[in-house]
Amino acid sequence: MRSEDIDIPEVFRRAFEEERDNGPQRDGGENGRGRGNGGGRGRPRRFNPRVWLILLPLLLLLSGRWLATIYTEWLWFVSLGYQNVWLKQWGTQAVAFVGPFLVALVVLLLNWRLAAAISARLRPGLRQGTSPLDGVFSPTAGRWLLTIVALFFALLLASTTAGRWQSILLYAYRVPFGAQDPVFQRDLSFYLFELPVYRFLQSWLTSLFVIALLGVLTIYGASNWQLPQRGQLFPRSFWRQQHVPAVRQHVALLAALCLGLWAAGYGLRIYQLLYSTRGVVFGASYTDLQAALPALRAQSIILALLALAVAYNYFRLDLRPPLAIGGLWLVATLLLGNLYPAFLQRYQVEPNELARELPYIQDNMTYTRLAFDLEQIEVRPFTLGAALEAEDLANNEVALQNVRVWDYRPLQQTYAQLQELRPYYHFSSIDIDRYSIGDTTRQVMLAARELNKANLPSRSWVNEKLVFTHGYGVVMNPVDRFTAEGRPEFFVSDLPPRTTVPIEIERPEVYFGELMDDVVFVASDLDEFDFPQGEENVYSSYQGQGGVRLGNWLNRLAFTLRFGEINLLLSEYVTPDTRVLLHRQIAERVQRITPFLTLDNDPYLVVADGRLVWMLDAYTVSRYFPYATPTESGLNYIRNAAKITIDAYDGVVTYYLADADDPLAQSYGQAFPGLFRPLSEMPAALQAHIRYPEDLFRVQTQQYLKYHMTDAQVFYNQEDLWQIPQEIRESEPQPIEPYYVIFRLPDEPETEFLLIQPYSPSGKNNMIAWIAARNDPAHYGQLVAYELPKQELVFGPIQVEGRIDQDPLISQQISLWDQRGSQVIRGNLIIIPIDGAFLYVEPLYILSDTNALPELKRIIVASGDRIAMRETLAEALQDLVSDRTAAPVTSPPADSSTGVDSSSTPADATLQQLIESAN
């Protein structure tokens, strides 16, 4: 019977059967080595059970710490009540790893073992001599080698799918977005949830079958390694062998699968046109849709036909159709995929760019504003009024009482010098918030006093793990007040915390913070250090429910293995009631629970109901929003999905859903039921301190520089492009940062806690607009942009900085202070809109080279064409408006020799009257 008449499955079956039947004889060799005593078929060697006595302890030793880490992490999640979140994450990762691993292993082993079996049965007469790889593909060594290589590639491929578990989870719990893309009319959820998974799956399967094909070709080629030396890779006689059709069919099937997956990749690239950067804006352009789209469709169809032509060789060897279709694909790629789009772009689009690209510019504007939630920004005109008068200041007393004259950077140094008190204390970042004190709202700055163990006088295990376990207390000061020495007036200070306002702190201990990232053991038989007091120290014992209770010996052993803390087993101070506090750094703590959320860079501390609570904003982000221009980091979709609170004493983490309309947050909410609580369930004491997140505000205000324009032609011409204005910081210009202030928005009845960002026209220094994010619960999240009249000049920050430098009295004083031995620090320039005018406020600090304690010495204020510098804000404001409000004075002309009106000063004038008269 001819080989062409052999049924293909039968050929594969015979190859496996012949390998099974003849394999042991080949192993034994012609001289009978490896056979049994009776000269019959050799028996397989049995695995020596005593080897397990060596392997098992070794495996346990190598995996013991890993198992201990898994077990203790489980205990930690249980202690927080998020064990279901842990199980869902691990379950998804396990499925994402095990399933693809088994698929990859089966595909690779099946194909390679089949190739080895077929190669072993090829008639050896065709080969000249013996291949050095004959032994490799023997039934023993060959199988082991192929299994090891297949395991390696299967593990490699499975690890990539396990790393995509978040995308898989979102795909499984996807929800509709409620809007469609402008080209293919697909719901935007397809791009956020489905397309990333389809692209990865196509890439993964292509890699798998290409690896399988390359391995098969290697096996077949190695079995016939000397044929190229004879002048023919596969001579005619080779194809006439009994098992050669199986080679052809095997290779044809794998090659067809690879080409089919390649064709599917072209189909998916059609949707990726919505992320194109070819045109004047991000997203599909005229050339993409008129040239690249037809080219991709043609290439996909041609590759699908090529896959079918190659698959035809499964039944009959005929290379002419694949070669012809392959040539057609090359021509289509060259002409349709490269030359035609370039020709169209150069000769049709560029000369008529505005007309061709206008619809796509409009799409880019629409979807970028949607992706960054810029559609919600309310645009209002800002009507310029008269210059500031004393009456304006009186009508805005609350705003002026909350003008921030303390820059957080020098204040950090001031806190360190005045309130760290001991070398092992350290303040985390300065936070800005507002508190109701009496009948007024006061803007304050505060920081937690955390523990820095690097500066402990004695760094023994007992001290680091059992005694010095936590920081203590906070420091808080109003933003507008300072002493005659230029130091902040504190609302909360010292140890134990001493308050001058009705703010109670019942739990000042800080076990969880921004800086503490070590592991401690609390509630032991040894008291913990609280704070120093005179010649003695104050101690206490942890009374909370945070951390993991050691309890039984298994828990203690597991933590010992994980952290290498043998003292846990030996110390008399450690009891079953001792608790292990781990993941104490709050951002890392939250990331452990919800790694799929992007965290804000600035957690802030809140004093609420007598406790210290950290608040942290979390975002859902994506890179797959169609037509939306990405940021420098690559993301082109962001929402403030959650507000997270972390108790500084117990470490309890609570998630509150901040944006219920976000489809990504909805998907995660379905994937992890109970993870997010409604924002309305947040305690009122904490709701009063919710802030609009600064990181989100920066992203939005950066995108708004261009995307405040809503007319496509104006956008194309960049006629109204804005920029972030600059201020002077350490003698160098730098972009002005968003800042929190309290004042009353124009046309609003009440003062509010606001986050502000001013704007300047591109290439200019004057101010063109400013945008405010509202923070108070009644209006939280609303963004209002105020646009200034374009025909009137309003000084921008850098122009005010220039006027400060040009003022002879101010510049002279700055130059006098900024001499050898001292340094002048210019603080943040704060711009506050007040009744149609703008008040500019900038503090000046002096920092001595011998004393790292910045002192606030002067306040500079400006408005309109007036500028003043005084020792206090009240004095500076009074000086700013004094000449406008003072009544005209009629008096005799001054003495020409002295320039002083002697008649205005009585003869018996007091010293104060003389000073006032001189002034």
mmCIF file of C-alpha atoms in Angstrom, residues 135-265:
data_model
loop_
_atom_site.group_PDB
_atom_site.id
_atom_site.type_symbol
_atom_site.label_atom_id
_atom_site.label_comp_id
_atom_site.label_asym_id
_atom_site.label_seq_id
_atom_site.Cartn_x
_atom_site.Cartn_y
_atom_site.Cartn_z
ATOM 1 C CA GLY A 135 20.206 8.790 21.505
ATOM 2 C CA VAL A 136 18.445 11.968 22.465
ATOM 3 C CA PHE A 137 15.221 10.773 20.923
ATOM 4 C CA SER A 138 15.392 7.349 22.449
ATOM 5 C CA PRO A 139 12.308 6.274 24.390
ATOM 6 C CA THR A 140 13.969 7.175 27.718
ATOM 7 C CA ALA A 141 16.355 10.095 27.305
ATOM 8 C CA GLY A 142 14.271 11.615 24.520
ATOM 9 C CA ARG A 143 11.092 11.592 26.542
ATOM 10 C CA TRP A 144 12.798 13.144 29.561
ATOM 11 C CA LEU A 145 14.428 15.857 27.480
ATOM 12 C CA LEU A 146 11.229 16.725 25.646
ATOM 13 C CA THR A 147 9.288 16.765 28.927
ATOM 14 C CA ILE A 148 11.789 19.090 30.589
ATOM 15 C CA VAL A 149 11.824 21.514 27.657
ATOM 16 C CA ALA A 150 8.022 21.410 27.417
ATOM 17 C CA LEU A 151 7.723 22.066 31.148
ATOM 18 C CA PHE A 152 10.037 25.050 30.847
ATOM 19 C CA PHE A 153 8.060 26.674 28.035
ATOM 20 C CA ALA A 154 4.725 25.790 29.645
ATOM 21 C CA LEU A 155 5.797 27.450 32.902
ATOM 22 C CA LEU A 156 7.020 30.481 30.991
ATOM 23 C CA LEU A 157 3.782 30.840 29.067
ATOM 24 C CA ALA A 158 1.588 30.179 32.118
ATOM 25 C CA SER A 159 3.412 32.810 34.166
ATOM 26 C CA THR A 160 2.447 35.443 31.600
ATOM 27 C CA THR A 161 -1.234 34.540 31.895
ATOM 28 C CA ALA A 162 -1.073 34.556 35.697
ATOM 29 C CA GLY A 163 0.287 38.099 35.493
ATOM 30 C CA ARG A 164 -2.850 39.105 33.575
ATOM 31 C CA TRP A 165 -5.260 37.910 36.243
ATOM 32 C CA GLN A 166 -6.689 41.390 36.749
ATOM 33 C CA SER A 167 -7.639 41.698 33.068
ATOM 34 C CA ILE A 168 -9.173 38.223 33.204
ATOM 35 C CA LEU A 169 -11.173 39.161 36.300
ATOM 36 C CA LEU A 170 -12.440 42.365 34.703
ATOM 37 C CA TYR A 171 -13.412 40.420 31.590
ATOM 38 C CA ALA A 172 -15.348 37.893 33.647
ATOM 39 C CA TYR A 173 -17.273 40.626 35.512
ATOM 40 C CA ARG A 174 -17.475 43.227 32.756
ATOM 41 C CA VAL A 175 -20.340 45.694 32.676
ATOM 42 C CA PRO A 176 -21.507 47.959 29.830
ATOM 43 C CA PHE A 177 -20.123 51.477 29.731
ATOM 44 C CA GLY A 178 -23.215 53.032 28.213
ATOM 45 C CA ALA A 179 -21.471 54.828 25.332
ATOM 46 C CA GLN A 180 -20.192 53.687 21.932
ATOM 47 C CA ASP A 181 -17.095 54.412 19.925
ATOM 48 C CA PRO A 182 -17.620 56.658 16.867
ATOM 49 C CA VAL A 183 -16.174 54.256 14.252
ATOM 50 C CA PHE A 184 -17.302 50.691 14.915
ATOM 51 C CA GLN A 185 -20.234 51.553 17.175
ATOM 52 C CA ARG A 186 -19.183 49.137 19.874
ATOM 53 C CA ASP A 187 -19.842 49.776 23.536
ATOM 54 C CA LEU A 188 -16.746 51.232 25.175
ATOM 55 C CA SER A 189 -16.657 48.275 27.572
ATOM 56 C CA PHE A 190 -15.377 46.216 24.617
ATOM 57 C CA TYR A 191 -12.179 48.295 24.633
ATOM 58 C CA LEU A 192 -11.823 48.487 28.416
ATOM 59 C CA PHE A 193 -12.582 44.845 29.247
ATOM 60 C CA GLU A 194 -12.563 42.608 26.165
ATOM 61 C CA LEU A 195 -10.038 43.842 23.603
ATOM 62 C CA PRO A 196 -7.029 43.641 25.991
ATOM 63 C CA VAL A 197 -7.915 40.012 26.755
ATOM 64 C CA TYR A 198 -8.444 39.119 23.088
ATOM 65 C CA ARG A 199 -5.131 40.691 22.122
ATOM 66 C CA PHE A 200 -3.296 38.845 24.861
ATOM 67 C CA LEU A 201 -4.995 35.537 24.039
ATOM 68 C CA GLN A 202 -4.117 35.861 20.345
ATOM 69 C CA SER A 203 -0.504 36.700 21.196
ATOM 70 C CA TRP A 204 -0.293 33.865 23.717
ATOM 71 C CA LEU A 205 -1.701 31.198 21.385
ATOM 72 C CA THR A 206 0.508 32.401 18.557
ATOM 73 C CA SER A 207 3.572 32.092 20.786
ATOM 74 C CA LEU A 208 2.500 28.629 21.909
ATOM 75 C CA PHE A 209 2.020 27.206 18.418
ATOM 76 C CA VAL A 210 5.127 28.902 17.031
ATOM 77 C CA ILE A 211 7.155 27.282 19.825
ATOM 78 C CA ALA A 212 5.488 23.970 19.056
ATOM 79 C CA LEU A 213 6.209 24.354 15.330
ATOM 80 C CA LEU A 214 9.839 25.316 15.883
ATOM 81 C CA GLY A 215 10.302 22.315 18.171
ATOM 82 C CA VAL A 216 8.716 19.985 15.626
ATOM 83 C CA LEU A 217 10.924 21.322 12.829
ATOM 84 C CA THR A 218 13.968 20.945 15.071
ATOM 85 C CA ILE A 219 13.113 17.319 15.822
ATOM 86 C CA TYR A 220 12.456 16.455 12.197
ATOM 87 C CA GLY A 221 15.535 18.327 11.047
ATOM 88 C CA ALA A 222 17.777 16.770 13.676
ATOM 89 C CA SER A 223 16.628 13.295 12.646
ATOM 90 C CA ASN A 224 17.779 14.000 9.082
ATOM 91 C CA TRP A 225 20.738 16.198 9.904
ATOM 92 C CA GLN A 226 23.074 15.008 7.128
ATOM 93 C CA LEU A 227 20.642 15.557 4.234
ATOM 94 C CA PRO A 228 21.740 19.164 3.538
ATOM 95 C CA GLN A 229 25.278 17.880 2.992
ATOM 96 C CA ARG A 230 24.012 15.690 0.169
ATOM 97 C CA GLY A 231 22.689 18.699 -1.744
ATOM 98 C CA GLN A 232 19.012 18.120 -1.016
ATOM 99 C CA LEU A 233 17.188 19.020 2.126
ATOM 100 C CA PHE A 234 14.342 16.599 1.419
ATOM 101 C CA PRO A 235 15.027 14.469 -1.736
ATOM 102 C CA ARG A 236 12.195 12.857 -3.686
ATOM 103 C CA SER A 237 12.952 9.471 -2.152
ATOM 104 C CA PHE A 238 12.487 10.978 1.281
ATOM 105 C CA TRP A 239 8.853 11.865 0.612
ATOM 106 C CA ARG A 240 8.165 8.307 -0.583
ATOM 107 C CA GLN A 241 8.898 6.758 2.790
ATOM 108 C CA GLN A 242 6.057 5.234 4.718
ATOM 109 C CA HIS A 243 5.960 7.805 7.550
ATOM 110 C CA VAL A 244 6.989 10.951 5.661
ATOM 111 C CA PRO A 245 3.345 11.966 4.861
ATOM 112 C CA ALA A 246 2.805 12.213 8.606
ATOM 113 C CA VAL A 247 5.679 14.720 8.781
ATOM 114 C CA ARG A 248 4.127 16.797 6.048
ATOM 115 C CA GLN A 249 0.695 16.651 7.615
ATOM 116 C CA HIS A 250 2.016 17.488 11.073
ATOM 117 C CA VAL A 251 3.985 20.523 9.902
ATOM 118 C CA ALA A 252 1.144 21.700 7.643
ATOM 119 C CA LEU A 253 -1.369 21.577 10.498
ATOM 120 C CA LEU A 254 0.815 23.572 12.902
ATOM 121 C CA ALA A 255 1.805 26.094 10.252
ATOM 122 C CA ALA A 256 -1.849 26.600 9.302
ATOM 123 C CA LEU A 257 -2.764 27.209 12.937
ATOM 124 C CA CYS A 258 0.024 29.790 13.295
ATOM 125 C CA LEU A 259 -1.082 31.586 10.135
ATOM 126 C CA GLY A 260 -4.714 31.525 11.247
ATOM 127 C CA LEU A 261 -3.769 33.125 14.568
ATOM 128 C CA TRP A 262 -1.688 35.670 12.696
ATOM 129 C CA ALA A 263 -4.722 36.524 10.577
ATOM 130 C CA ALA A 264 -6.785 36.942 13.759
ATOM 131 C CA GLY A 265 -4.143 39.384 14.993
#
